[in-house]
PDB file of C-alpha atoms in Angstrom:
ATOM      1  CA  MET A   1     -44.038   6.747-107.590  1.00  0.00           C
ATOM      2  CA  SER A   2     -42.055   3.866-108.415  1.00  0.00           C
ATOM      3  CA  ASN A   3     -38.778   2.105-106.295  1.00  0.00           C
ATOM      4  CA  ARG A   4     -37.372  -1.040-107.969  1.00  0.00           C
ATOM      5  CA  LEU A   5     -35.138  -3.141-106.875  1.00  0.00           C
ATOM      6  CA  GLU A   6     -31.814  -3.142-109.161  1.00  0.00           C
ATOM      7  CA  HIS A   7     -29.062  -4.679-107.392  1.00  0.00           C
ATOM      8  CA  VAL A   8     -27.422  -6.255-104.199  1.00  0.00           C
ATOM      9  CA  ALA A   9     -23.841  -4.979-103.130  1.00  0.00           C
ATOM     10  CA  ILE A  10     -21.689  -7.935-101.901  1.00  0.00           C
ATOM     11  CA  TYR A  11     -18.378  -7.336-100.242  1.00  0.00           C
ATOM     12  CA  CYS A  12     -15.898 -10.422-101.426  1.00  0.00           C
ATOM     13  CA  LYS A  13     -12.315 -10.978-100.105  1.00  0.00           C
ATOM     14  CA  ASP A  14     -11.338 -11.892-104.129  1.00  0.00           C
ATOM     15  CA  ILE A  15     -13.376 -10.495-106.944  1.00  0.00           C
ATOM     16  CA  ASN A  16     -11.869 -12.216-109.522  1.00  0.00           C
ATOM     17  CA  GLU A  17     -12.793 -15.880-107.723  1.00  0.00           C
ATOM     18  CA  SER A  18     -16.370 -14.486-107.086  1.00  0.00           C
ATOM     19  CA  ILE A  19     -16.947 -13.356-110.575  1.00  0.00           C
ATOM     20  CA  GLU A  20     -15.660 -17.165-111.702  1.00  0.00           C
ATOM     21  CA  PHE A  21     -18.043 -18.435-108.640  1.00  0.00           C
ATOM     22  CA  TYR A  22     -21.189 -16.757-110.139  1.00  0.00           C
ATOM     23  CA  ARG A  23     -19.814 -17.274-113.799  1.00  0.00           C
ATOM     24  CA  THR A  24     -19.280 -21.247-113.209  1.00  0.00           C
ATOM     25  CA  HIS A  25     -22.562 -22.097-110.778  1.00  0.00           C
ATOM     26  CA  PHE A  26     -25.417 -19.456-112.095  1.00  0.00           C
ATOM     27  CA  GLY A  27     -24.245 -18.423-115.512  1.00  0.00           C
ATOM     28  CA  GLY A  28     -23.532 -14.783-114.242  1.00  0.00           C
ATOM     29  CA  GLN A  29     -22.192 -11.867-116.937  1.00  0.00           C
ATOM     30  CA  PRO A  30     -19.987  -9.513-115.249  1.00  0.00           C
ATOM     31  CA  THR A  31     -18.977  -6.330-116.187  1.00  0.00           C
ATOM     32  CA  ALA A  32     -15.551  -4.730-116.307  1.00  0.00           C
ATOM     33  CA  ILE A  33     -13.631  -4.241-113.207  1.00  0.00           C
ATOM     34  CA  ARG A  34     -13.817  -0.738-112.125  1.00  0.00           C
ATOM     35  CA  LYS A  35     -12.591   1.155-109.308  1.00  0.00           C
ATOM     36  CA  GLY A  36     -14.876   3.030-106.654  1.00  0.00           C
ATOM     37  CA  ALA A  37     -14.578   6.148-105.631  1.00  0.00           C
ATOM     38  CA  ALA A  38     -13.506   4.919-101.941  1.00  0.00           C
ATOM     39  CA  GLY A  39     -10.642   3.047-103.652  1.00  0.00           C
ATOM     40  CA  TYR A  40     -12.484  -0.396-103.719  1.00  0.00           C
ATOM     41  CA  SER A  41     -12.459  -2.717-107.189  1.00  0.00           C
ATOM     42  CA  PHE A  42     -16.084  -3.267-107.943  1.00  0.00           C
ATOM     43  CA  CYS A  43     -18.098  -4.997-110.881  1.00  0.00           C
ATOM     44  CA  PHE A  44     -22.019  -6.038-111.474  1.00  0.00           C
ATOM     45  CA  VAL A  45     -22.553  -9.667-112.524  1.00  0.00           C
ATOM     46  CA  THR A  46     -26.236 -10.148-114.297  1.00  0.00           C
ATOM     47  CA  ILE A  47     -27.625 -13.420-114.049  1.00  0.00           C
ATOM     48  CA  ASP A  48     -30.206 -14.601-116.201  1.00  0.00           C
ATOM     49  CA  GLY A  49     -31.599 -10.968-116.791  1.00  0.00           C
ATOM     50  CA  ALA A  50     -32.502 -10.609-112.954  1.00  0.00           C
ATOM     51  CA  PRO A  51     -31.124  -7.748-110.807  1.00  0.00           C
ATOM     52  CA  SER A  52     -27.432  -7.601-110.373  1.00  0.00           C
ATOM     53  CA  ILE A  53     -25.041  -8.789-108.204  1.00  0.00           C
ATOM     54  CA  GLN A  54     -22.296  -5.880-107.476  1.00  0.00           C
ATOM     55  CA  LEU A  55     -19.077  -7.281-106.261  1.00  0.00           C
ATOM     56  CA  MET A  56     -16.922  -5.181-104.285  1.00  0.00           C
ATOM     57  CA  GLU A  57     -13.641  -6.441-103.279  1.00  0.00           C
ATOM     58  CA  SER A  58     -12.315  -6.189 -99.446  1.00  0.00           C
ATOM     59  CA  SER A  59      -9.859  -7.286 -97.916  1.00  0.00           C
ATOM     60  CA  GLU A  60     -11.799  -7.117 -94.433  1.00  0.00           C
ATOM     61  CA  LYS A  61     -15.140  -7.901 -94.934  1.00  0.00           C
ATOM     62  CA  VAL A  62     -17.362  -9.903 -96.830  1.00  0.00           C
ATOM     63  CA  GLY A  63     -21.600 -10.140 -96.995  1.00  0.00           C
ATOM     64  CA  VAL A  64     -23.951  -7.791 -98.038  1.00  0.00           C
ATOM     65  CA  HIS A  65     -22.735  -3.801 -98.322  1.00  0.00           C
ATOM     66  CA  HIS A  66     -26.288  -2.509 -99.564  1.00  0.00           C
ATOM     67  CA  TYR A  67     -29.508  -2.908-101.521  1.00  0.00           C
ATOM     68  CA  GLY A  68     -29.761  -0.821-104.671  1.00  0.00           C
ATOM     69  CA  PHE A  69     -33.032   0.399-106.014  1.00  0.00           C
ATOM     70  CA  ILE A  70     -34.221   2.758-108.600  1.00  0.00           C
ATOM     71  CA  SER A  71     -36.915   4.948-108.319  1.00  0.00           C
ATOM     72  CA  ASP A  72     -38.559   6.889-111.230  1.00  0.00           C
ATOM     73  CA  ASP A  73     -38.729   9.972-108.943  1.00  0.00           C
ATOM     74  CA  ILE A  74     -35.883  10.486-106.459  1.00  0.00           C
ATOM     75  CA  GLU A  75     -36.661  13.952-105.509  1.00  0.00           C
ATOM     76  CA  ARG A  76     -39.451  12.793-104.238  1.00  0.00           C
ATOM     77  CA  ALA A  77     -38.252   9.793-103.027  1.00  0.00           C
ATOM     78  CA  ALA A  78     -35.950  11.846-100.629  1.00  0.00           C
ATOM     79  CA  GLN A  79     -38.545  13.591 -99.360  1.00  0.00           C
ATOM     80  CA  GLU A  80     -41.050  10.791 -98.661  1.00  0.00           C
ATOM     81  CA  PHE A  81     -38.114   9.213 -96.497  1.00  0.00           C
ATOM     82  CA  LYS A  82     -37.414  12.169 -94.902  1.00  0.00           C
ATOM     83  CA  ALA A  83     -40.909  12.925 -94.008  1.00  0.00           C
ATOM     84  CA  LYS A  84     -41.219   9.409 -92.419  1.00  0.00           C
ATOM     85  CA  ASN A  85     -37.988  10.080 -90.561  1.00  0.00           C
ATOM     86  CA  ALA A  86     -36.018   7.701 -92.260  1.00  0.00           C
ATOM     87  CA  ARG A  87     -31.844   7.673 -91.788  1.00  0.00           C
ATOM     88  CA  ILE A  88     -30.511   9.280 -94.333  1.00  0.00           C
ATOM     89  CA  LEU A  89     -26.968   8.443 -94.298  1.00  0.00           C
ATOM     90  CA  ARG A  90     -25.912  10.870 -97.222  1.00  0.00           C
ATOM     91  CA  GLU A  91     -27.081  12.702-100.949  1.00  0.00           C
ATOM     92  CA  ASN A  92     -25.095  12.655-104.151  1.00  0.00           C
ATOM     93  CA  ARG A  93     -25.782  15.303-106.491  1.00  0.00           C
ATOM     94  CA  ASP A  94     -24.424  15.758-109.746  1.00  0.00           C
ATOM     95  CA  GLN A  95     -21.943  18.903-110.859  1.00  0.00           C
ATOM     96  CA  SER A  96     -25.197  20.883-111.462  1.00  0.00           C
ATOM     97  CA  GLY A  97     -26.651  19.997-107.624  1.00  0.00           C
ATOM     98  CA  LYS A  98     -29.403  17.567-109.290  1.00  0.00           C
ATOM     99  CA  LEU A  99     -30.072  14.958-106.769  1.00  0.00           C
ATOM    100  CA  THR A 100     -28.893  11.392-108.171  1.00  0.00           C
ATOM    101  CA  THR A 101     -28.748   9.191-105.237  1.00  0.00           C
ATOM    102  CA  ILE A 102     -29.513   8.827-101.631  1.00  0.00           C
ATOM    103  CA  PHE A 103     -28.176   6.136 -98.984  1.00  0.00           C
ATOM    104  CA  VAL A 104     -31.058   5.325 -96.093  1.00  0.00           C
ATOM    105  CA  GLN A 105     -30.249   2.811 -93.239  1.00  0.00           C
ATOM    106  CA  ASP A 106     -32.923   0.620 -92.603  1.00  0.00           C
ATOM    107  CA  PRO A 107     -33.861  -0.113 -88.701  1.00  0.00           C
ATOM    108  CA  HIS A 108     -31.140  -2.789 -88.281  1.00  0.00           C
ATOM    109  CA  GLY A 109     -28.335  -0.436 -89.715  1.00  0.00           C
ATOM    110  CA  LEU A 110     -28.414  -2.498 -93.434  1.00  0.00           C
ATOM    111  CA  GLU A 111     -27.696   0.583 -96.139  1.00  0.00           C
ATOM    112  CA  MET A 112     -29.729   0.839 -98.940  1.00  0.00           C
ATOM    113  CA  GLU A 113     -28.857   2.752-102.370  1.00  0.00           C
ATOM    114  CA  ILE A 114     -32.032   4.581-103.924  1.00  0.00           C
ATOM    115  CA  ARG A 115     -30.916   6.221-107.054  1.00  0.00           C
ATOM    116  CA  ALA A 116     -32.360   8.110-110.052  1.00  0.00           C
ATOM    117  CA  ALA A 117     -32.828   6.138-113.358  1.00  0.00           C
ATOM    118  CA  ARG A 118     -30.293   6.648-116.079  1.00  0.00           C
TER     119      ARG A 118
END
């Protein structure tokens, strides 16, 4: 089984200002800004083909929200995290009930997203 880093999600107070910063200073290429399920605006910024930065607009918070990984076998990844007593915060499933994403908390409270490859 393989898990690889895909993105780092960062809270920012002004998404457009953050996009411009990463575009100007790092040559970042943003996706379109979308609305998340929880109502926040977000986009991804790719820098030199490396794992993306996900910008998440928040009027209250700044800093890292979560690290995002892609797994080539999300069902197995979920089983292994559970078997090793990891703290599973939530699991997302598609309309057919297939597991698509798990959210795990590290020992210091940082959230990680592990999702199936698309």
